[in-house]
PDB file of C-alpha atoms in Angstrom:
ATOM      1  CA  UNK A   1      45.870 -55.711  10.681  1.00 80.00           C
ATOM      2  CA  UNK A   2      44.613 -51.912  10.320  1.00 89.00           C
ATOM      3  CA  UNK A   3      41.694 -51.716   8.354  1.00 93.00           C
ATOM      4  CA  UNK A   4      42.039 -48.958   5.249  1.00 95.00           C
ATOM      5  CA  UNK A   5      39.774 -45.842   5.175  1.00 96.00           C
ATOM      6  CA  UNK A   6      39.517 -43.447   2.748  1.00 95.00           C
ATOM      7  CA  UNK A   7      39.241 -40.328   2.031  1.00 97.00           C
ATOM      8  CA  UNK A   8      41.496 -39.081   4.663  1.00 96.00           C
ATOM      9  CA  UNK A   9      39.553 -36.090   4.739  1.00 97.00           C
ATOM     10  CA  UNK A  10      36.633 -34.599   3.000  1.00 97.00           C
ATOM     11  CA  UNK A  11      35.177 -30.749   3.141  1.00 97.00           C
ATOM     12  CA  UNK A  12      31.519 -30.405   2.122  1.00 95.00           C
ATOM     13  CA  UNK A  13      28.808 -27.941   2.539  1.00 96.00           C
ATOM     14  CA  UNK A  14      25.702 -28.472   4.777  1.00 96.00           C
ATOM     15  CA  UNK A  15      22.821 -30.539   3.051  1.00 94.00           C
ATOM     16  CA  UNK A  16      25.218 -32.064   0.743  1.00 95.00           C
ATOM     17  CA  UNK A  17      26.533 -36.000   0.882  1.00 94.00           C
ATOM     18  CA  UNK A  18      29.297 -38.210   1.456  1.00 94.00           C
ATOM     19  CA  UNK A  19      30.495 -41.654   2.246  1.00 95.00           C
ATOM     20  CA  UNK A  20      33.497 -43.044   4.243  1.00 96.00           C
ATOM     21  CA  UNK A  21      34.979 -46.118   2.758  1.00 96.00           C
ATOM     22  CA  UNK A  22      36.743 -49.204   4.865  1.00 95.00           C
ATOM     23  CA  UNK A  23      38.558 -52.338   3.662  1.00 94.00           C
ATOM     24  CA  UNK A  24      40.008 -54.824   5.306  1.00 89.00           C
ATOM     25  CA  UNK A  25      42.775 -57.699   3.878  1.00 86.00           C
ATOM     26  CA  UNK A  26      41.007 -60.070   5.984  1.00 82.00           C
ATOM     27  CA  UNK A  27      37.639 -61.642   6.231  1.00 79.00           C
ATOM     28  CA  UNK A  28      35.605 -59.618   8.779  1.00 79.00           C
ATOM     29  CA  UNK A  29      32.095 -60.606  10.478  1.00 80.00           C
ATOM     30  CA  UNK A  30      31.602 -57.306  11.740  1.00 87.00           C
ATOM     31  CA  UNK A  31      32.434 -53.503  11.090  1.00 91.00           C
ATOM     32  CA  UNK A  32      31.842 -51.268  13.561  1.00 93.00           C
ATOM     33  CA  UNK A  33      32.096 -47.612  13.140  1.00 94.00           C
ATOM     34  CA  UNK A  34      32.417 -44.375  15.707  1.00 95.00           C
ATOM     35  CA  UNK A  35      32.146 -40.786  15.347  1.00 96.00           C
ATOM     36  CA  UNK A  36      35.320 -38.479  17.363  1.00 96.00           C
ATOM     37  CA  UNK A  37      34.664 -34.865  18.081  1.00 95.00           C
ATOM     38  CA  UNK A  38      37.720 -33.325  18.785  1.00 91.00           C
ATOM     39  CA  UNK A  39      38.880 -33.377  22.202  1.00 88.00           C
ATOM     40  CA  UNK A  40      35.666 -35.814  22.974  1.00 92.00           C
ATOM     41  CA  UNK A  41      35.260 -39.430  23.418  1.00 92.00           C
ATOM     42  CA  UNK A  42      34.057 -41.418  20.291  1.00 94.00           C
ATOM     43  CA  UNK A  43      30.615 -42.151  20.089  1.00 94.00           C
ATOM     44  CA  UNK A  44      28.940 -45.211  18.593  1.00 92.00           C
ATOM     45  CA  UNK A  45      27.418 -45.024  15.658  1.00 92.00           C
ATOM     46  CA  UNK A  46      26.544 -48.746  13.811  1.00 90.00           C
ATOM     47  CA  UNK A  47      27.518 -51.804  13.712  1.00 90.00           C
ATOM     48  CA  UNK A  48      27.206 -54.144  10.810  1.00 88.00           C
ATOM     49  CA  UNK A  49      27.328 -57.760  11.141  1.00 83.00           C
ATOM     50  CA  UNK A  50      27.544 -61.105   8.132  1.00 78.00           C
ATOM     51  CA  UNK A  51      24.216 -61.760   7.161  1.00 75.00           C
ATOM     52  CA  UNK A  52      23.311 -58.133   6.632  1.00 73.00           C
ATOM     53  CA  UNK A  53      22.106 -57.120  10.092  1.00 70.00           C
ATOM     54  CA  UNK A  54      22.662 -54.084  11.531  1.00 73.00           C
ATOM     55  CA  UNK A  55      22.691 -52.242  14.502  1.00 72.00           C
ATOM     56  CA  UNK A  56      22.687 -48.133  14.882  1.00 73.00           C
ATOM     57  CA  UNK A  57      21.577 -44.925  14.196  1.00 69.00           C
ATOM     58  CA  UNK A  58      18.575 -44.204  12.829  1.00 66.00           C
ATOM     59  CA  UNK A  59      19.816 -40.845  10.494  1.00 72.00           C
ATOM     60  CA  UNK A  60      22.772 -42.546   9.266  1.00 82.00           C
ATOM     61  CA  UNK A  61      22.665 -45.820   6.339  1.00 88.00           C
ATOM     62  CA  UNK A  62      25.890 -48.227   5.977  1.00 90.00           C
ATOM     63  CA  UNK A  63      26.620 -51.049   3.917  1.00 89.00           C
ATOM     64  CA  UNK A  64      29.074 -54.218   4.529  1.00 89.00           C
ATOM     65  CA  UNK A  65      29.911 -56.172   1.658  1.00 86.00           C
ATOM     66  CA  UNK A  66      31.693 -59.496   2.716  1.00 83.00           C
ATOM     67  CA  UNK A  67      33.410 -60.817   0.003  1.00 85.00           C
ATOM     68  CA  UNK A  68      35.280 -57.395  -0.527  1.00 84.00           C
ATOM     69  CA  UNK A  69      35.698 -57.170   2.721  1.00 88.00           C
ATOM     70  CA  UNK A  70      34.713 -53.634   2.699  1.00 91.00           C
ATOM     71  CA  UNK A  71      32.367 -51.136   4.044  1.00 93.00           C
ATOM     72  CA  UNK A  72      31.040 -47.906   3.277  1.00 93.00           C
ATOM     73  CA  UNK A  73      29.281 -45.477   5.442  1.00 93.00           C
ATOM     74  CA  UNK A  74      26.397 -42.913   3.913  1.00 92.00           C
ATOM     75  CA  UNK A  75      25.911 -39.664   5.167  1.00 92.00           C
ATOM     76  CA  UNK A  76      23.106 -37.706   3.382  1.00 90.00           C
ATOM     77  CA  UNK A  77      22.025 -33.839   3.703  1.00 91.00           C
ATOM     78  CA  UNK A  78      24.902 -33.692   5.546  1.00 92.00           C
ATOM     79  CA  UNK A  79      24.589 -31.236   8.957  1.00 93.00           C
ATOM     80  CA  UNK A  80      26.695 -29.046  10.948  1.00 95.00           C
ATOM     81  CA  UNK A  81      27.113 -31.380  13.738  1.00 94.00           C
ATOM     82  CA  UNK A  82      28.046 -34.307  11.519  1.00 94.00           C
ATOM     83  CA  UNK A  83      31.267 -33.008  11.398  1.00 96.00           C
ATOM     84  CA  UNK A  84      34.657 -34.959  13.240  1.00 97.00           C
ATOM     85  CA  UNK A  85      36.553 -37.895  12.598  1.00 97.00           C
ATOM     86  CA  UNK A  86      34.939 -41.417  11.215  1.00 97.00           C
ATOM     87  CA  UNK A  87      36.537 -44.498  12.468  1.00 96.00           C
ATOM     88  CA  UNK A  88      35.730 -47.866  11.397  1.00 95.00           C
ATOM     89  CA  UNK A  89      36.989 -51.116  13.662  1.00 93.00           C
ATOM     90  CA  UNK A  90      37.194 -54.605  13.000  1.00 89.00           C
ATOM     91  CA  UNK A  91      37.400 -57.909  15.439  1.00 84.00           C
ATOM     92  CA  UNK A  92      40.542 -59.160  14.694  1.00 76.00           C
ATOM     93  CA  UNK A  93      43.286 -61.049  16.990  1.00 60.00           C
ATOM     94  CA  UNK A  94      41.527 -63.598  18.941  1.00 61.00           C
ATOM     95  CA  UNK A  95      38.148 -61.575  18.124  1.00 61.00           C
ATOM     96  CA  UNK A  96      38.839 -60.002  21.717  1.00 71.00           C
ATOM     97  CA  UNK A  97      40.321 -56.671  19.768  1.00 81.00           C
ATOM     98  CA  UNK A  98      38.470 -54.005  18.172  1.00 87.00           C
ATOM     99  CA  UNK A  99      41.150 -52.848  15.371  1.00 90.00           C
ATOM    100  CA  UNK A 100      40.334 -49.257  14.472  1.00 93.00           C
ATOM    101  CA  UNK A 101      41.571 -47.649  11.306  1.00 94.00           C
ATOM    102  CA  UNK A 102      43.442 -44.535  11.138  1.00 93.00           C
ATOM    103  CA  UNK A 103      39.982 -42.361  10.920  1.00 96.00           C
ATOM    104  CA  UNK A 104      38.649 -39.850   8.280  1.00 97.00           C
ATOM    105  CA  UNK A 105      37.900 -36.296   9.001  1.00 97.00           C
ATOM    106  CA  UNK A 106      34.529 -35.067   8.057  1.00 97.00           C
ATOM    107  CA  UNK A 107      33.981 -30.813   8.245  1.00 97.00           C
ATOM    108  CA  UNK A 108      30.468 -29.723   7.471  1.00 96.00           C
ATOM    109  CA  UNK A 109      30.432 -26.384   6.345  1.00 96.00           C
ATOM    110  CA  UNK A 110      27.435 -23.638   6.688  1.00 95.00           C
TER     111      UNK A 110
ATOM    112  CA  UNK B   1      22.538 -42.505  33.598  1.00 57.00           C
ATOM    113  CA  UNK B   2      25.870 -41.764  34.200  1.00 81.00           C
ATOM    114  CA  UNK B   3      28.148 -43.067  31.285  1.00 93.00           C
ATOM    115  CA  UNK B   4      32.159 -44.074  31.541  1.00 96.00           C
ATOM    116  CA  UNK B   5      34.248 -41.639  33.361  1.00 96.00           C
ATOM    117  CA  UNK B   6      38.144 -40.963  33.628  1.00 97.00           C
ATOM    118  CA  UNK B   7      40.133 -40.008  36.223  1.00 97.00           C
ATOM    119  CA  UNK B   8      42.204 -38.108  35.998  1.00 97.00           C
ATOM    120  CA  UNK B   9      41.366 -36.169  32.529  1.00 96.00           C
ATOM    121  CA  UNK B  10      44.979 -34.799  32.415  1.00 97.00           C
ATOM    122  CA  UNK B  11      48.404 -35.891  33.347  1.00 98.00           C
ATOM    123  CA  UNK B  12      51.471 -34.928  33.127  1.00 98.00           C
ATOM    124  CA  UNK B  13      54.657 -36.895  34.443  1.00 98.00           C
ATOM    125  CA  UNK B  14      58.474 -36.809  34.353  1.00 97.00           C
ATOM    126  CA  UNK B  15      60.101 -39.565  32.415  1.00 97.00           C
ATOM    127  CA  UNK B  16      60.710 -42.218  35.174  1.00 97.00           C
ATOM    128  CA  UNK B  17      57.483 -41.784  37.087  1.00 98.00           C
ATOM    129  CA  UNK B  18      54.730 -44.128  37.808  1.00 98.00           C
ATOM    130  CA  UNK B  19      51.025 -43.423  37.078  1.00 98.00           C
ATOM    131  CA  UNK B  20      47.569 -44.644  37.284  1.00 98.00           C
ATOM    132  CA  UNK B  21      44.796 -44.037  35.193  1.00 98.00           C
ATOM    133  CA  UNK B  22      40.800 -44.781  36.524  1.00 98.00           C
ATOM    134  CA  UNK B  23      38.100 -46.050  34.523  1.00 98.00           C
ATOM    135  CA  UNK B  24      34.869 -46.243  35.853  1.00 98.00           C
ATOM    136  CA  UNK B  25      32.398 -48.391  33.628  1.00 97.00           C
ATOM    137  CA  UNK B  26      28.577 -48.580  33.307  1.00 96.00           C
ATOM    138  CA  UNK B  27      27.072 -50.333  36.134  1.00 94.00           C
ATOM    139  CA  UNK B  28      26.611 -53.643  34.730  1.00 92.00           C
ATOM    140  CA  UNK B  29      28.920 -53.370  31.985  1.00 94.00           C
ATOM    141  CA  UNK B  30      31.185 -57.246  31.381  1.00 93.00           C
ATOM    142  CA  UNK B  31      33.420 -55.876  29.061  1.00 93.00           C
ATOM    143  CA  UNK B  32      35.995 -52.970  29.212  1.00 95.00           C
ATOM    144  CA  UNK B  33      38.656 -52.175  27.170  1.00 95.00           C
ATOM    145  CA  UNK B  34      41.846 -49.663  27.371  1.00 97.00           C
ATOM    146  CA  UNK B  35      42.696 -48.032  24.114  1.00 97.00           C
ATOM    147  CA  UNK B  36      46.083 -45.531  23.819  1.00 97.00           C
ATOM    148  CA  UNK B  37      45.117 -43.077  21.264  1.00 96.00           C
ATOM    149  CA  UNK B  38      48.023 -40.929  19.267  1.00 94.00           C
ATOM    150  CA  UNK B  39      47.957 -37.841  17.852  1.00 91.00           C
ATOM    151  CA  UNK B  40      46.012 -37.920  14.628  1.00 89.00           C
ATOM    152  CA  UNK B  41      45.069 -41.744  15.073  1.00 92.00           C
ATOM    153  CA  UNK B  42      42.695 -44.300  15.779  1.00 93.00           C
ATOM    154  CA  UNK B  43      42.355 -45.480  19.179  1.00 95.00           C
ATOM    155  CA  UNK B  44      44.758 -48.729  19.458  1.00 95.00           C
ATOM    156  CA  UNK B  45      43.565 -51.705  21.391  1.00 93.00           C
ATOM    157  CA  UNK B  46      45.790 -52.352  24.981  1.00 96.00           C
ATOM    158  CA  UNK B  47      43.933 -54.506  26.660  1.00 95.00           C
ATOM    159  CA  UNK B  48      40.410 -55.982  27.582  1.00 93.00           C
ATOM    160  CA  UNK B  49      39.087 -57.731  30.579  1.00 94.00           C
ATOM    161  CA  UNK B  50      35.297 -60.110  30.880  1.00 93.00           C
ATOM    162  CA  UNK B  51      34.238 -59.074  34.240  1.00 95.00           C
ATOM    163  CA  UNK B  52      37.595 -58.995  36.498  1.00 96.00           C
ATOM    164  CA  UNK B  53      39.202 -61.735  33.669  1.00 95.00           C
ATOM    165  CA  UNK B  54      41.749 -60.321  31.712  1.00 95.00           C
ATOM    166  CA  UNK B  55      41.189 -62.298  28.605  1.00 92.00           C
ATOM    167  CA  UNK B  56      43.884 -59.887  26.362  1.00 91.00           C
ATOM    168  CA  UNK B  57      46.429 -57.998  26.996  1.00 92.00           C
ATOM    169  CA  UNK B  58      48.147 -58.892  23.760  1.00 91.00           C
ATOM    170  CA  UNK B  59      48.627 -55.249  22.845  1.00 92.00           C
ATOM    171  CA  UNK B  60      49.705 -53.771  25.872  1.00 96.00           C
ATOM    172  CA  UNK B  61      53.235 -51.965  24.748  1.00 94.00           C
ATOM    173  CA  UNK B  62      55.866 -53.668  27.508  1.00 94.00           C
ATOM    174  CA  UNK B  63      55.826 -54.946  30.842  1.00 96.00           C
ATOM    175  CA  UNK B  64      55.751 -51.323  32.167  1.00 98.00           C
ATOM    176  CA  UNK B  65      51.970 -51.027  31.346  1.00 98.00           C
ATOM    177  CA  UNK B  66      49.595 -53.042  33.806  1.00 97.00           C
ATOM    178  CA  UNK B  67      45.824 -53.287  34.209  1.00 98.00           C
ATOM    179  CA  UNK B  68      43.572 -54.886  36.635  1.00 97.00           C
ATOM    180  CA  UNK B  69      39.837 -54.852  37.023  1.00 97.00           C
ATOM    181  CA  UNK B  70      40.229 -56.890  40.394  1.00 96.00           C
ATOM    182  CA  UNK B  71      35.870 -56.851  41.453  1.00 94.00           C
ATOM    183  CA  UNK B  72      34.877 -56.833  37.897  1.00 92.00           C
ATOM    184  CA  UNK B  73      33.619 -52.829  37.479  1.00 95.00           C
ATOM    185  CA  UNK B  74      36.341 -49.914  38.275  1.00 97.00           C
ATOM    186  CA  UNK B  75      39.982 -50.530  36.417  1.00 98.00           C
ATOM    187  CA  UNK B  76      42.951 -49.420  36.862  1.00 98.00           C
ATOM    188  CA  UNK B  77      45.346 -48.755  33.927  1.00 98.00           C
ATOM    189  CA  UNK B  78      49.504 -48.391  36.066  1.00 98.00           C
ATOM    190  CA  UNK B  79      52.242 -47.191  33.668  1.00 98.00           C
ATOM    191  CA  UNK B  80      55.344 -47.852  35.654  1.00 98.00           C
ATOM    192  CA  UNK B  81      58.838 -45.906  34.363  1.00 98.00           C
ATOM    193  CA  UNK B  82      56.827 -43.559  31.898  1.00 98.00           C
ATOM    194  CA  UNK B  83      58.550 -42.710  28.749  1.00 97.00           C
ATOM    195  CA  UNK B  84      58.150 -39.814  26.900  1.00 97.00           C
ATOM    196  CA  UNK B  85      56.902 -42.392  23.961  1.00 96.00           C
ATOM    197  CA  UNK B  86      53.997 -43.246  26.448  1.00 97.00           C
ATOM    198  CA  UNK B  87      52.433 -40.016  26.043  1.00 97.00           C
ATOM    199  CA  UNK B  88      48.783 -39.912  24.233  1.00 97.00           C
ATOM    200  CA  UNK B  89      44.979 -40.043  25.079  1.00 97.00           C
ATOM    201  CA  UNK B  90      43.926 -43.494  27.368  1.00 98.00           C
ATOM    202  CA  UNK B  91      40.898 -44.205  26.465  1.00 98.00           C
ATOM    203  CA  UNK B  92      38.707 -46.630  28.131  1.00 97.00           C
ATOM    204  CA  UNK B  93      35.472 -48.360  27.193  1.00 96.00           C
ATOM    205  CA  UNK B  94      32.837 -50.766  28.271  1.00 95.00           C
ATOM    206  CA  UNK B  95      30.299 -53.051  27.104  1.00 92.00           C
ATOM    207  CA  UNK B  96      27.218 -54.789  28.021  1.00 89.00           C
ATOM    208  CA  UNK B  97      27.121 -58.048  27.340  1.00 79.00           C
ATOM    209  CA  UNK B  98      30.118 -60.477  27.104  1.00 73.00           C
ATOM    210  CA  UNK B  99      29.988 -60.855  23.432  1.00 70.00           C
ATOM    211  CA  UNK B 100      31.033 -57.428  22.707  1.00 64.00           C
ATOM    212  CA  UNK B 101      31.604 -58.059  18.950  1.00 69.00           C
ATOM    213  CA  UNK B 102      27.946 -57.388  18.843  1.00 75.00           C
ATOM    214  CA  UNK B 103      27.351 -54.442  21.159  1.00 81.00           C
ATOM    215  CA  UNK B 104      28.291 -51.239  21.189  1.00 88.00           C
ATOM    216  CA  UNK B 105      31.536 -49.743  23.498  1.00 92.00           C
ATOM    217  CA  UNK B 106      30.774 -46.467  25.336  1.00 94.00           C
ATOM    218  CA  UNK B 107      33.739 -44.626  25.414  1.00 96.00           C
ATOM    219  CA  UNK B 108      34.898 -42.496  28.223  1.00 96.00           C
ATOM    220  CA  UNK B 109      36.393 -38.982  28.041  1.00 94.00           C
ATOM    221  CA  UNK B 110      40.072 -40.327  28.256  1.00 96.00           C
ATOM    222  CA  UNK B 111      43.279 -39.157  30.057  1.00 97.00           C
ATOM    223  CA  UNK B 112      45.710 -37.013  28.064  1.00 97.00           C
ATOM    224  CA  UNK B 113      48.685 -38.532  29.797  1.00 98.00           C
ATOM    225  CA  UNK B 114      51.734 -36.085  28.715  1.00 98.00           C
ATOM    226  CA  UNK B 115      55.685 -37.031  29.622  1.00 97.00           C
ATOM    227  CA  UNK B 116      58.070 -34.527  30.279  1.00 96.00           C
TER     228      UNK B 116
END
């Protein structure tokens, strides 16, 4: 099952912050989560596992709470080239599948 | 290093034709994965393969779609009878170790398959 992000979309202006939400109906072990330029491949950006470990980039802070199965991604003083879409992706299946959910679009403004 | 690549980056096909899509993985890379990525979407999982095992191909869309990783690195991705349904962005991925929950996918740059 899709995991649930939200917003769809934000607009902010350079320096300023967001955060990305995902949930999942599910229990999850993991949430991974990717950054999509347009027209470019997405590019890893953390993983978060149960436990409370983590795995991914250094300029970017995430958190995964378990029993509401959701997580939220931080971005603070927000640049330029933060801007593109935000997916978050969950094992799910046999564990084999990386489910993604249906992204949300960041713009960074000057 | 050199990361995943794609071959070819675009496509286009009439409705009926066959096509093949390359991935070429990190050296060393177990895992790859195909994902078919819509419009507006996340990418959707196809299929994924453990060295030249394909352990799931629960989410490939009909028998017309058909991968194989046959020496464990390059992969082929064969779309036979394309539909104009079967047009979007292939994307393919790979992973270090065989426990890919844990590790990070690299992505490649995709094919933009379109269907006439």
């Amino acid at each position: 099952q899709q995991p649930v992000q939200s917003p769809q979309a934000v607009i902010l202006r350079e320096g300023e912050d967001a955060v990305i939400n995902c949930s999942s109906s599910k229990a999850l072990y993991s949430v991974h989560w990717y950054r999509q330029k347009h027209g470019e491949a997405p590019v890893f950006l953390m993983i978060l596992l149960k436990g409370g470990e983590q795995k991914g980039h250094d300029k970017i802070s995430a958190s995964f709470n378990e029993k509401k199965q959701q997580s939220s991604l931080y971005l603070t003083a927000s640049q330029l080239s933060y801007s593109g879409t935000y997916f978050c992706g969950t094992p799910s299946g046999s564990a084999r599948q990386l489910t993604f959910g249906s992204g949300t679009q960041l713009t960074v403004l000057p | 290093g050199a990361g995943v690549s794609q071959s070819p980056r675009y496509k286009v096909a009439k409705r009926g034709q066959d096509v093949a899509l390359r991935c070429d993985p990190i050296s060393g890379h177990v895992s790859l994965f195909w994902y078919q990525q819509a419009l507006g979407q996340g990418p959707e999982f196809l299929t994924y393969f453990q060295n030249e095992a394909q352990l799931d191909k629960s989410g490939l869309p009909s028998d017309r779609f058909f991968a194989e990783r046959p020496e464990g690195s390059v992969s082929t991705l064969k779309i036979q009878r394309t539909q104009q349904e079967d047009s979007a962005v292939y994307l393919c991925a790979s992973s270090l170790g065989g426990d890919w929950t844990y590790n990070e996918q690299f992505f490649g740059p995709g094919t933009r398959l379109t269907v006439l």
